PDB file of C-alpha atoms and ligand atoms in Angstrom:
ATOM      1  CA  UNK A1466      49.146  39.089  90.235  1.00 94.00           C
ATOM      2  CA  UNK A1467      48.929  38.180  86.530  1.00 97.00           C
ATOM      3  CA  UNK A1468      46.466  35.257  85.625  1.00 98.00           C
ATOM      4  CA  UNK A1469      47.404  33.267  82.289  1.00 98.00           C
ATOM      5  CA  UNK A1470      43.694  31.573  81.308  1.00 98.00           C
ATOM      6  CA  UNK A1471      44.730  28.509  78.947  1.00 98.00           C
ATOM      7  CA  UNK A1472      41.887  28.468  76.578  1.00 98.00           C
ATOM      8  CA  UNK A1473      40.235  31.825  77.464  1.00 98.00           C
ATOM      9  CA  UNK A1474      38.643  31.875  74.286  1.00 98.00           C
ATOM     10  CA  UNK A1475      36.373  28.779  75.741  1.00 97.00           C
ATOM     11  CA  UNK A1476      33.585  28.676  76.643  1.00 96.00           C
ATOM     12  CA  UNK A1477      34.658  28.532  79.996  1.00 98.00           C
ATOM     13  CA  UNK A1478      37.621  30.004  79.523  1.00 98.00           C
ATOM     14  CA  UNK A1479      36.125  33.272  78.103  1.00 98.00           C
ATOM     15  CA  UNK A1480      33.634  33.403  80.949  1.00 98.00           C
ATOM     16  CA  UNK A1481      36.898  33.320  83.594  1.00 98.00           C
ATOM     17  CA  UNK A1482      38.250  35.941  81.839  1.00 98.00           C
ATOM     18  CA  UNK A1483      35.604  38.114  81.586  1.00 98.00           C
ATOM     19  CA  UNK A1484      34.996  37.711  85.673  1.00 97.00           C
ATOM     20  CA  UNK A1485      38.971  38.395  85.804  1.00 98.00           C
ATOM     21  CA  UNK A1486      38.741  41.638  83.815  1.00 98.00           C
ATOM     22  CA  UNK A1487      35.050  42.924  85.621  1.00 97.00           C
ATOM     23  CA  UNK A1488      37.624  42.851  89.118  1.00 95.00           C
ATOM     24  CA  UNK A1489      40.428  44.337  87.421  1.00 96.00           C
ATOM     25  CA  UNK A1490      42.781  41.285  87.287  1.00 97.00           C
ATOM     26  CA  UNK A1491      45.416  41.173  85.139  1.00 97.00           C
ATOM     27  CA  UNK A1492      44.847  38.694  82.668  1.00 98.00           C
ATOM     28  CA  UNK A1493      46.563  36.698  79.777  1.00 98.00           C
ATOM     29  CA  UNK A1494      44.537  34.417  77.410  1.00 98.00           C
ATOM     30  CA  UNK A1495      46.222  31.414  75.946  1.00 98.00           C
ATOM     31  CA  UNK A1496      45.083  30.073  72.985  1.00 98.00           C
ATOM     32  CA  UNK A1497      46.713  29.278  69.590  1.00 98.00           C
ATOM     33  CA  UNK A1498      44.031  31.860  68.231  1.00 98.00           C
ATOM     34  CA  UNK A1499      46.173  33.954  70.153  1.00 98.00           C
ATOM     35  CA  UNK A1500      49.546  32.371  68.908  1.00 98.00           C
ATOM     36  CA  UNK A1501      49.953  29.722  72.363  1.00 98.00           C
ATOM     37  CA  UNK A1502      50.016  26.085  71.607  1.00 98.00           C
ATOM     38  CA  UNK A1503      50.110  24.250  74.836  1.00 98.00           C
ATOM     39  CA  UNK A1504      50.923  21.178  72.451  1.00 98.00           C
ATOM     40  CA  UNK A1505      54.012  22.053  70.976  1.00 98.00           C
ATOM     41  CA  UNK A1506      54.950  24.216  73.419  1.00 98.00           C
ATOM     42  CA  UNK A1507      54.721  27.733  70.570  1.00 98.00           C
ATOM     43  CA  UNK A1508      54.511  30.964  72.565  1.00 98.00           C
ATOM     44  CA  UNK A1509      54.058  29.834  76.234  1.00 98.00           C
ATOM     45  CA  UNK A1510      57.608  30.628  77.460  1.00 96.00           C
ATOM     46  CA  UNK A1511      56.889  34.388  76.542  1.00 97.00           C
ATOM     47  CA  UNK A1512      53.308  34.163  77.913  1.00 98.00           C
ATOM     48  CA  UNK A1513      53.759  32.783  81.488  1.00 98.00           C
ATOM     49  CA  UNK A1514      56.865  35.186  82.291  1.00 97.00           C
ATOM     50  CA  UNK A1515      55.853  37.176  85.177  1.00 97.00           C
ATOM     51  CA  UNK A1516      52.534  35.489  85.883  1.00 98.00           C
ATOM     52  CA  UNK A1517      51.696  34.022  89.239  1.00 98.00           C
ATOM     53  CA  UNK A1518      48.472  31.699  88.147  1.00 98.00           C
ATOM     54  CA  UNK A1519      47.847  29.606  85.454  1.00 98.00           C
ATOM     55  CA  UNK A1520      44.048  28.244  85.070  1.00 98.00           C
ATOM     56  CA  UNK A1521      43.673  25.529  81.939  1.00 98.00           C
ATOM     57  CA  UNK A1522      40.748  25.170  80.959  1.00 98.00           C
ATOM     58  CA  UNK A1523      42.093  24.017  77.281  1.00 98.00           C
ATOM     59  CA  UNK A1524      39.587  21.272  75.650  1.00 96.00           C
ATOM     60  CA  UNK A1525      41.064  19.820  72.359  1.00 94.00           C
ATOM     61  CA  UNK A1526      37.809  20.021  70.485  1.00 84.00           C
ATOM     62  CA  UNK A1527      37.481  16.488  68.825  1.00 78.00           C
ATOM     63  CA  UNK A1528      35.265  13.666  70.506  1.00 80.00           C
ATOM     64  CA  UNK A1529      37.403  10.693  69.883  1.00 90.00           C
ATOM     65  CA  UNK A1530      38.199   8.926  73.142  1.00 90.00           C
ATOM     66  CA  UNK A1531      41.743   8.132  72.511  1.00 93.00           C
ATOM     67  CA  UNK A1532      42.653  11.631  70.564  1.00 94.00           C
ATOM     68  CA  UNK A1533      41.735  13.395  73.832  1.00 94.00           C
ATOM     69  CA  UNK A1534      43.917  11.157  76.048  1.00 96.00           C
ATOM     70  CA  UNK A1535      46.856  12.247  73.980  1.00 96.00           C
ATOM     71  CA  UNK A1536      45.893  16.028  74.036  1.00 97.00           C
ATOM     72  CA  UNK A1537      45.413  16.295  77.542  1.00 97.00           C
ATOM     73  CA  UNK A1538      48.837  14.035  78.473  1.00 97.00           C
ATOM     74  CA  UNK A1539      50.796  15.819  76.129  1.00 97.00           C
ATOM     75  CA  UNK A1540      49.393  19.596  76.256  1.00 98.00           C
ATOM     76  CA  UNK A1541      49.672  18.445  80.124  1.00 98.00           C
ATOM     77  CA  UNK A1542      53.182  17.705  80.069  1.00 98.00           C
ATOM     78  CA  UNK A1543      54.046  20.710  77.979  1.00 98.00           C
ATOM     79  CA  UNK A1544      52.504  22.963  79.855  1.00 98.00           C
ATOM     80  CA  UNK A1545      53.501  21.947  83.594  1.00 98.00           C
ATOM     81  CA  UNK A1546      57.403  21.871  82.079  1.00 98.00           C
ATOM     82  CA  UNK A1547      56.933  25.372  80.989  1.00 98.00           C
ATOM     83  CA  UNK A1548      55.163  26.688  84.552  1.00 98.00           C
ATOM     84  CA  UNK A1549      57.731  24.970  86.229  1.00 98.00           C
ATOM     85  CA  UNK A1550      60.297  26.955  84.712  1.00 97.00           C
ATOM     86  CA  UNK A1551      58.672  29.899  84.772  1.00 98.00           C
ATOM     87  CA  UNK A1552      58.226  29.652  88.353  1.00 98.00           C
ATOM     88  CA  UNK A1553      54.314  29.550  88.354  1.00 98.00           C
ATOM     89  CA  UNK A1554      52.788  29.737  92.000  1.00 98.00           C
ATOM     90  CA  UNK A1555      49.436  27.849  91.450  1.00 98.00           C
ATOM     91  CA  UNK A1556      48.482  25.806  88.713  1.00 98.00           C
ATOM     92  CA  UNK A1557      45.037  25.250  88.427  1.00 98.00           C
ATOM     93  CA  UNK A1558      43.119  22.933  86.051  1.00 98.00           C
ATOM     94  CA  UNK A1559      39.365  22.197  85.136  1.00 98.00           C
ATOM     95  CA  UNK A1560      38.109  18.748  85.572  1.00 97.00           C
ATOM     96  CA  UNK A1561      35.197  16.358  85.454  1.00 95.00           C
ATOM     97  CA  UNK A1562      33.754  14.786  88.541  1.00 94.00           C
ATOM     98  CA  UNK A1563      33.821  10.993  87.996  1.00 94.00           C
ATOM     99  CA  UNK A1564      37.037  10.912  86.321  1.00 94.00           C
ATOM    100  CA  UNK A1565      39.041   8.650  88.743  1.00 93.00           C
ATOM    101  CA  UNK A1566      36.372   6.421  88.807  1.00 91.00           C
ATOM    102  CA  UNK A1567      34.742   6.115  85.118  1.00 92.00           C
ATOM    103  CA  UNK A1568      37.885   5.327  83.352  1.00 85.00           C
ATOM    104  CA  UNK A1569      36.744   5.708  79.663  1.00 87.00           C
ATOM    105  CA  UNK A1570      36.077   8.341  77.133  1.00 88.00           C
ATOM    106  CA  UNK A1571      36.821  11.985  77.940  1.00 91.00           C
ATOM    107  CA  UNK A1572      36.952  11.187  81.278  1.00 94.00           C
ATOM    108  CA  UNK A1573      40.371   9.005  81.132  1.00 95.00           C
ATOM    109  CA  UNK A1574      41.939  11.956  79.338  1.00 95.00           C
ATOM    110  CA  UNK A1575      40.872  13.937  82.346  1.00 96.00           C
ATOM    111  CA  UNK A1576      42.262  11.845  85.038  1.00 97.00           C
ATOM    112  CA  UNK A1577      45.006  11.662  83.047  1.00 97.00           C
ATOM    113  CA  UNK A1578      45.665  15.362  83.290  1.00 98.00           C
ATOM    114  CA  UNK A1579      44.963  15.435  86.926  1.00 98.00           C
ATOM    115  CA  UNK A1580      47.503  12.783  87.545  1.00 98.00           C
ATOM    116  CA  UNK A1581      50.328  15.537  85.693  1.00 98.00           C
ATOM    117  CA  UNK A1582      49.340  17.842  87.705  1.00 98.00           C
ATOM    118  CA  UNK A1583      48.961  16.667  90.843  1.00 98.00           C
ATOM    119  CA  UNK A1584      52.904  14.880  89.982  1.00 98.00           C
ATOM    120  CA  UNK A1585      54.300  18.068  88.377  1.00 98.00           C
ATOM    121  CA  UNK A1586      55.857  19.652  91.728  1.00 98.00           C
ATOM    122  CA  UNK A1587      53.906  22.663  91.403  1.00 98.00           C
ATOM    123  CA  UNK A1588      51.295  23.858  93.971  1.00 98.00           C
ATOM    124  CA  UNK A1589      47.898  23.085  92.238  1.00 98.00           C
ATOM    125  CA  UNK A1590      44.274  23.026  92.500  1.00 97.00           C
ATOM    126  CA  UNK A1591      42.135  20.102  90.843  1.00 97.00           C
ATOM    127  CA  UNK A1592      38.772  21.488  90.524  1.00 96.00           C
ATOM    128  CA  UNK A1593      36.276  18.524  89.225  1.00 95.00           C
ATOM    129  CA  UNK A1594      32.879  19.495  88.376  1.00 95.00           C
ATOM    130  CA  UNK A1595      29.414  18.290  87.551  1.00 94.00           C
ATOM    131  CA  UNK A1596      28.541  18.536  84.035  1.00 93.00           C
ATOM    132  CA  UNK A1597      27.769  22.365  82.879  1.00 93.00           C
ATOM    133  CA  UNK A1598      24.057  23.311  81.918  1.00 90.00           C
ATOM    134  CA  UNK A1599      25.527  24.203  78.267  1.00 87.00           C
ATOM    135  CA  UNK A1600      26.917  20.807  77.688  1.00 88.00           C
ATOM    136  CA  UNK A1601      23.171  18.920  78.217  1.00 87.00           C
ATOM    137  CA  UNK A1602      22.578  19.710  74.298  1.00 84.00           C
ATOM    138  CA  UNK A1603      25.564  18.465  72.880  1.00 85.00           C
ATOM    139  CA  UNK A1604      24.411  15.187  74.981  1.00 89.00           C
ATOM    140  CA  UNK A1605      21.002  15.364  73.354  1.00 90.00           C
ATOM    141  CA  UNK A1606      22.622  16.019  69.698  1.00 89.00           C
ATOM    142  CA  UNK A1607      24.779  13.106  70.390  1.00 89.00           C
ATOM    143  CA  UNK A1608      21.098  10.660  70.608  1.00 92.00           C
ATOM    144  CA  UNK A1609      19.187  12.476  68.260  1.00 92.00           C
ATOM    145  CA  UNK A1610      17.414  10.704  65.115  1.00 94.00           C
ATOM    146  CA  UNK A1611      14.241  11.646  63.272  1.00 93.00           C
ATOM    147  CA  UNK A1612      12.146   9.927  65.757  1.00 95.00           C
ATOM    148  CA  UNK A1613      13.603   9.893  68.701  1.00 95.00           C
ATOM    149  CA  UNK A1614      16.083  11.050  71.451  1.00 96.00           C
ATOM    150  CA  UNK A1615      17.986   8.602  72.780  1.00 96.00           C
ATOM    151  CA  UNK A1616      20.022   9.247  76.153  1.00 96.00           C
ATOM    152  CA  UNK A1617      21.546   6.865  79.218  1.00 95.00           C
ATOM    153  CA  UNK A1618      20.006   6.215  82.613  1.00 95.00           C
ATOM    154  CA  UNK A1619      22.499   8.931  84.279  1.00 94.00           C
ATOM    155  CA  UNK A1620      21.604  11.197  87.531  1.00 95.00           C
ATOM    156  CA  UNK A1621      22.962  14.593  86.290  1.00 94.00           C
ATOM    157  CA  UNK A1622      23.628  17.862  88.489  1.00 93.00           C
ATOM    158  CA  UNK A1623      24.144  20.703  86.425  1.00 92.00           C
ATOM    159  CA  UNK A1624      26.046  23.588  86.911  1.00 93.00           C
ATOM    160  CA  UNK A1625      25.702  26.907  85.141  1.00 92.00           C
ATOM    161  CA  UNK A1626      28.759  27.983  83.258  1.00 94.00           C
ATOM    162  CA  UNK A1627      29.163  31.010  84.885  1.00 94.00           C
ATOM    163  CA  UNK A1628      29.029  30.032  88.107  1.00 93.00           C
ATOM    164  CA  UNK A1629      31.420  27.329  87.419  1.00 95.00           C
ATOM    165  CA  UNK A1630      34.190  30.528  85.843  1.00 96.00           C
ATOM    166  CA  UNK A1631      33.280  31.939  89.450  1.00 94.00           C
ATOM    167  CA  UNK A1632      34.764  28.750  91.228  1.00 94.00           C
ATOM    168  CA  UNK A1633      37.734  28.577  89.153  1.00 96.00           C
ATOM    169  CA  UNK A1634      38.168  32.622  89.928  1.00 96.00           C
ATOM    170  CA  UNK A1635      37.818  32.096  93.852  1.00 94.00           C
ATOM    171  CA  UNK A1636      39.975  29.332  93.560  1.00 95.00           C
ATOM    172  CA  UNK A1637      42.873  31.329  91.708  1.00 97.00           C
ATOM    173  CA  UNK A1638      42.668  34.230  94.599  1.00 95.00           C
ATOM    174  CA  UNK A1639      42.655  31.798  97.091  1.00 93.00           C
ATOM    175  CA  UNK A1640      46.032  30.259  96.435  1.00 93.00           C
ATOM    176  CA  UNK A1641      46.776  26.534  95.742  1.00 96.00           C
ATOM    177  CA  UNK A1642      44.772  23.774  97.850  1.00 95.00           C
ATOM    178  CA  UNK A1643      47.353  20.728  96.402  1.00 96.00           C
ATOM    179  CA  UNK A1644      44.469  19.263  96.443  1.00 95.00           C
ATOM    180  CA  UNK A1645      41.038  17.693  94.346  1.00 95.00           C
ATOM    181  CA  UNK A1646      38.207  20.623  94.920  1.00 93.00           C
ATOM    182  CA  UNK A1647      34.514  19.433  93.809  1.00 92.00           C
ATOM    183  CA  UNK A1648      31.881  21.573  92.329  1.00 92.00           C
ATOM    184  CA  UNK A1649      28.150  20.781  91.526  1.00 90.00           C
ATOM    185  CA  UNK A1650      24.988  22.185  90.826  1.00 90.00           C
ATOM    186  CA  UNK A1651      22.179  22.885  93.063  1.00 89.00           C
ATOM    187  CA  UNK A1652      19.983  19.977  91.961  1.00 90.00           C
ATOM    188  CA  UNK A1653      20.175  16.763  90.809  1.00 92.00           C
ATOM    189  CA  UNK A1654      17.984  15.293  88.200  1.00 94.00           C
ATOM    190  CA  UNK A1655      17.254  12.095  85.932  1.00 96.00           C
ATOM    191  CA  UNK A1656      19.115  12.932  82.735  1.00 95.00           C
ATOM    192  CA  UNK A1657      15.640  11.646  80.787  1.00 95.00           C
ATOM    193  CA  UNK A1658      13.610  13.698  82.654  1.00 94.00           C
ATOM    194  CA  UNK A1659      15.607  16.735  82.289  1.00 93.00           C
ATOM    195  CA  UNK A1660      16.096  16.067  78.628  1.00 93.00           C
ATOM    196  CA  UNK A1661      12.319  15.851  78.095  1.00 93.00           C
ATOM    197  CA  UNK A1662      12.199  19.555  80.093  1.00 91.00           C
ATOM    198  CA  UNK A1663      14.635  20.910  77.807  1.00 90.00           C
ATOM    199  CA  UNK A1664      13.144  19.517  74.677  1.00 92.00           C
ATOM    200  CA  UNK A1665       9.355  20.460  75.680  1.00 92.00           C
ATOM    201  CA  UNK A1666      10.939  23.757  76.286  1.00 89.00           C
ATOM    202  CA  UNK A1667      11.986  24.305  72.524  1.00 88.00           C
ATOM    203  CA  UNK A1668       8.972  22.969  71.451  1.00 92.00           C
ATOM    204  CA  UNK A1669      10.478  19.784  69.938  1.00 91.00           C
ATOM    205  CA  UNK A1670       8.685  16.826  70.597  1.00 92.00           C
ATOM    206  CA  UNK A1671      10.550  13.898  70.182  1.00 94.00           C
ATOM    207  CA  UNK A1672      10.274  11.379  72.736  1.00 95.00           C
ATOM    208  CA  UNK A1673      13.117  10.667  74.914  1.00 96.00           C
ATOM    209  CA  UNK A1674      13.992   7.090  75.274  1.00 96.00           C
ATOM    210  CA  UNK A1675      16.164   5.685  78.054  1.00 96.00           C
ATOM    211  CA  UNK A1676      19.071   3.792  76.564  1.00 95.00           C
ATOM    212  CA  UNK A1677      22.097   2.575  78.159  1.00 94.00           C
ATOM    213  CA  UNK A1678      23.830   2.363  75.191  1.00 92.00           C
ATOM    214  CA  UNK A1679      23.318   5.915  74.360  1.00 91.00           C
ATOM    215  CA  UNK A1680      26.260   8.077  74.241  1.00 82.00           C
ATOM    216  CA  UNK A1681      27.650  10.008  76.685  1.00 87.00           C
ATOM    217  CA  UNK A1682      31.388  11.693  75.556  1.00 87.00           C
ATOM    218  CA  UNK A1683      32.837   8.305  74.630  1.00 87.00           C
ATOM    219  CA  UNK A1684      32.189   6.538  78.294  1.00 89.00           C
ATOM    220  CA  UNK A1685      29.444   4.558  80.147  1.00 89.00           C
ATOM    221  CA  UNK A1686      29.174   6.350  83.642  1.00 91.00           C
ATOM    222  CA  UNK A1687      27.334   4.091  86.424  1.00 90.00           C
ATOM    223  CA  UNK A1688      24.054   5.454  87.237  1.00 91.00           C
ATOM    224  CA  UNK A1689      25.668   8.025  90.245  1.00 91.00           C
ATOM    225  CA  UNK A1690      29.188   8.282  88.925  1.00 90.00           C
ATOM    226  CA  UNK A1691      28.206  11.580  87.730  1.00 91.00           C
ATOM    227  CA  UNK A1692      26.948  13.471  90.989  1.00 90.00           C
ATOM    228  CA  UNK A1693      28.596  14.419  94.093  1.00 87.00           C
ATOM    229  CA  UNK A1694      27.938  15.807  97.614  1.00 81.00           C
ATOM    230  CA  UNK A1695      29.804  18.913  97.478  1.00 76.00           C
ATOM    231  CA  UNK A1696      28.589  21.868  99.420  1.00 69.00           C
ATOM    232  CA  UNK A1697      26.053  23.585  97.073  1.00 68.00           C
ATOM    233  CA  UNK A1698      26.318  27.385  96.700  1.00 68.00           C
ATOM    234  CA  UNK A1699      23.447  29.197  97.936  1.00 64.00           C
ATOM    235  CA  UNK A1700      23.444  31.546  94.218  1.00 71.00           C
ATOM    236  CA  UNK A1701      24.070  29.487  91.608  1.00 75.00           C
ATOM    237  CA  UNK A1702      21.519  29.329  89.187  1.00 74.00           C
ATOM    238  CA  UNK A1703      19.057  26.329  88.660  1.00 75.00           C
ATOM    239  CA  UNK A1704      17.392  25.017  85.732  1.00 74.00           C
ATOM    240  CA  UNK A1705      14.705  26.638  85.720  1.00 75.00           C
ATOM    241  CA  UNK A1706      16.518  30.041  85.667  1.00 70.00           C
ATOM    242  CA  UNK A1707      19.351  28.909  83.579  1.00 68.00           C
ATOM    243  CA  UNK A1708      16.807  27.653  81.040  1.00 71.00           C
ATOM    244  CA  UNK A1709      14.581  30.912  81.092  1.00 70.00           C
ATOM    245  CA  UNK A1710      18.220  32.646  80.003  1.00 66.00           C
ATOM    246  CA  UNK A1711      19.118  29.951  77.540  1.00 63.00           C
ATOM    247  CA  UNK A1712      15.990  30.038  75.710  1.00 60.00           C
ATOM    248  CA  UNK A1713      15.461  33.802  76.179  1.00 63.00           C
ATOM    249  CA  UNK A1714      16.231  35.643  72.965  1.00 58.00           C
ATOM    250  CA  UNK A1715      19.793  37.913  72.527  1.00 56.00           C
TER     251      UNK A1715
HETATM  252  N1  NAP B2017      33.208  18.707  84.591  1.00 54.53           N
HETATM  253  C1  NAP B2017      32.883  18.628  83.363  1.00 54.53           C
HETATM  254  O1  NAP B2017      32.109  17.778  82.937  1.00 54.53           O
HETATM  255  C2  NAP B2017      33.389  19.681  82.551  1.00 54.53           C
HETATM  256  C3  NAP B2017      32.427  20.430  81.992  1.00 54.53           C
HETATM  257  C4  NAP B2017      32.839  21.393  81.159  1.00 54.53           C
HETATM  258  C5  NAP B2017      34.180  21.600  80.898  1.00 54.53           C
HETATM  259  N2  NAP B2017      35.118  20.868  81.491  1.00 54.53           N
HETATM  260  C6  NAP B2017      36.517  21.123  81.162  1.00 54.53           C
HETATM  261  O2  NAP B2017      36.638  22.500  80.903  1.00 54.53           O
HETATM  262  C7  NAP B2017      37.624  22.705  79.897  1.00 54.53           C
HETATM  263  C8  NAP B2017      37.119  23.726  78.873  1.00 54.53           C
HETATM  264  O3  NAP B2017      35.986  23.246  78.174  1.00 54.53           O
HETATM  265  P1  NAP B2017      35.257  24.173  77.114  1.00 54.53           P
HETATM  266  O4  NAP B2017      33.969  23.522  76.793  1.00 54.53           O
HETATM  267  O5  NAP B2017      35.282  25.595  77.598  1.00 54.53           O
HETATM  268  O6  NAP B2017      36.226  24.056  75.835  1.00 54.53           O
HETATM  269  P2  NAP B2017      36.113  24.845  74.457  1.00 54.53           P
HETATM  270  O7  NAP B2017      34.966  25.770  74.413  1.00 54.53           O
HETATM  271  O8  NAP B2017      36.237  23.807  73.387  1.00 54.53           O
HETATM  272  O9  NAP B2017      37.446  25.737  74.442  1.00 54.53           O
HETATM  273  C9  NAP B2017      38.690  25.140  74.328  1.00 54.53           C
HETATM  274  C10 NAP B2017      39.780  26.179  74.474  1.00 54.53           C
HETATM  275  O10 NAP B2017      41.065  25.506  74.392  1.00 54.53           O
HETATM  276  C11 NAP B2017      41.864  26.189  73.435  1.00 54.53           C
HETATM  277  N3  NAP B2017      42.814  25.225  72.848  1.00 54.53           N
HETATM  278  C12 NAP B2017      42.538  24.070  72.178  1.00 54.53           C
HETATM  279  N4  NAP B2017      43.666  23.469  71.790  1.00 54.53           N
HETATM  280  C13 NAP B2017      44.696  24.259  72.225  1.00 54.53           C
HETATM  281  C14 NAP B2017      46.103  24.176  72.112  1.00 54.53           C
HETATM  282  N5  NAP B2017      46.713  23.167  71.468  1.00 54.53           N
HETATM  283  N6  NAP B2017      46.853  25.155  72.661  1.00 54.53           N
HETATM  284  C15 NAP B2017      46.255  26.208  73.310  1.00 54.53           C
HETATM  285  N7  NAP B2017      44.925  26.327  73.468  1.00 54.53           N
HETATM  286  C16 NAP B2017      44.143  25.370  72.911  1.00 54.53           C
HETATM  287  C17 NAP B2017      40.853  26.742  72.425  1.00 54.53           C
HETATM  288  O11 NAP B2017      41.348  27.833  71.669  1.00 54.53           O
HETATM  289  P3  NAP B2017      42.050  27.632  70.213  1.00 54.53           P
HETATM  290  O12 NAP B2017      41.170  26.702  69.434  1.00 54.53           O
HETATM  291  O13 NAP B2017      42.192  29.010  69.653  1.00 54.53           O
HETATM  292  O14 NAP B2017      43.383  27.006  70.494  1.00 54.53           O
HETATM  293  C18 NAP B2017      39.764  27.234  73.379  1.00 54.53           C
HETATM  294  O15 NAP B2017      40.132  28.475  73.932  1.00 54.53           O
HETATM  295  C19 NAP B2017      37.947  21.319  79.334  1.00 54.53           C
HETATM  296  O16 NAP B2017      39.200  20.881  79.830  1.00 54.53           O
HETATM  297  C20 NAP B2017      36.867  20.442  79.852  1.00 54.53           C
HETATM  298  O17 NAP B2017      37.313  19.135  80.073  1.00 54.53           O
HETATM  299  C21 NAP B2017      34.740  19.920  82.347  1.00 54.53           C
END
């Protein structure tokens, strides 16, 4: 069964690829580094003939709100068309829990994507997921001033990259749900507090100050809109673990 990962030079994409390879999948990566443009369609015809799955974890890489929205419908739409007529069995993409109910920012162009899929007459899986452990800096960047790091009020439930590639891998063998799958981290935690870890941690000493005006990938999430009940996997990693790896050197 041939997997095509869109965007398998991510940094989720890579890490699905490299679980793909480690149990001898065969694998395609999709990426325009690799001559695929899921935008204007360049290369994909030739890359999804003969493969069963297609995971997308594609991210357009630029933060404005409304430059995302038109990525994700249009890379969407482009790349559904071409799975349909190449006859793709399960269509799986990567998404953000919250999206159907935050409505701004990043998370718009997400629901936006799920809506193409779920519409496109292929047999998909939607998996949404808590926010991933490696995306808490670029939150903290996104605040930070000489004095100070500024973040919202949020509830936050991290999930380790890799264990997040491991979902999307399970989910590929398992054949298409047609339906919204949720993901989450073991724990959840105040986004402040967790910041203040994670700073303390690198020995930087800022202070973290709660602010809801504070950025947070172009959208104001309500307090909870971030977290979810999903079943919690028993061996995913937690912060403290994920951190001691994070911080440990290469
Ligand atoms: N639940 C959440 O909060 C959450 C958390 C993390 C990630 N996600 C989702 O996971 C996905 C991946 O995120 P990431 O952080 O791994 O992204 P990333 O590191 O920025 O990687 C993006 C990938 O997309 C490829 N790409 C970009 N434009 C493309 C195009 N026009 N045609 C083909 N490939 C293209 C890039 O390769 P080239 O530049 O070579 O094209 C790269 O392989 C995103 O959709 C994101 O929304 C969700």
């Amino acid at each position: 069964m041939r997997i095509v990962v869109v965007g398998g030079t991510g940094l989720v994409g890579a890490r699905v690829v490299r679980q793909l390879e480690a149990a001898n999948h065969d694998v395609v990566v999709a990426a325009r580094s690799t001559g695929v443009d899921i935008v204007t369609g360049a290369g994909l015809d030739r890359t999804l003939e003969g493969a069963a799955v297609v995971i997308d974890v594609s991210n357009p890489g630029y933060a404005d709100p409304a430059d995302m929205l038109r990525f994700f419908e249009a890379a969407g739409a482009t790349l559904l068309a071409a799975g349909k007529t190449a006859g793709i069995a399960h269509h799986i993409t990567f998404s953000a829990i919250g999206a159907e109910r935050i409505g701004s920012g990043y998370y718009r162009g997400k629901y936006a994507q799920e809506a193409l899929v779920a519409a496109s007459g292929i047999p998909f899986t939607i998996v949404r997921s808590t926010p991933l452990f490696e995306y808490i800096d670029a939150i903290l960047d996104a605040g930070r001033s000489e004095e100070s790091v500024r973040v919202p009020p949020l509830s936050v439930q991290p999930i380790a990259t890799d264990d997040a590639a491991r979902v999307l891998m399970q989910v590929a063998l398992r054949g298409p749900a047609n339906a919204i799958v949720e993901v989450s981290g073991p724990n959840i935690y105040a986004l402040p507090d967790l910041a203040q870890q994670i700073l303390t941690a690198a020995e930087d000493y800022r202070p973290v100050l709660v602010d809801v005006a504070a950025p947070f990938f172009g959208a104001r999430p309500g307090v909870d809109a971030l977290v979810t009940g999903a079943a919690v996997r028993s061996d995913d990693a937690g912060f403290e673990y994920w951190l001691q790896r994070a911080l440990a050197p290469a």
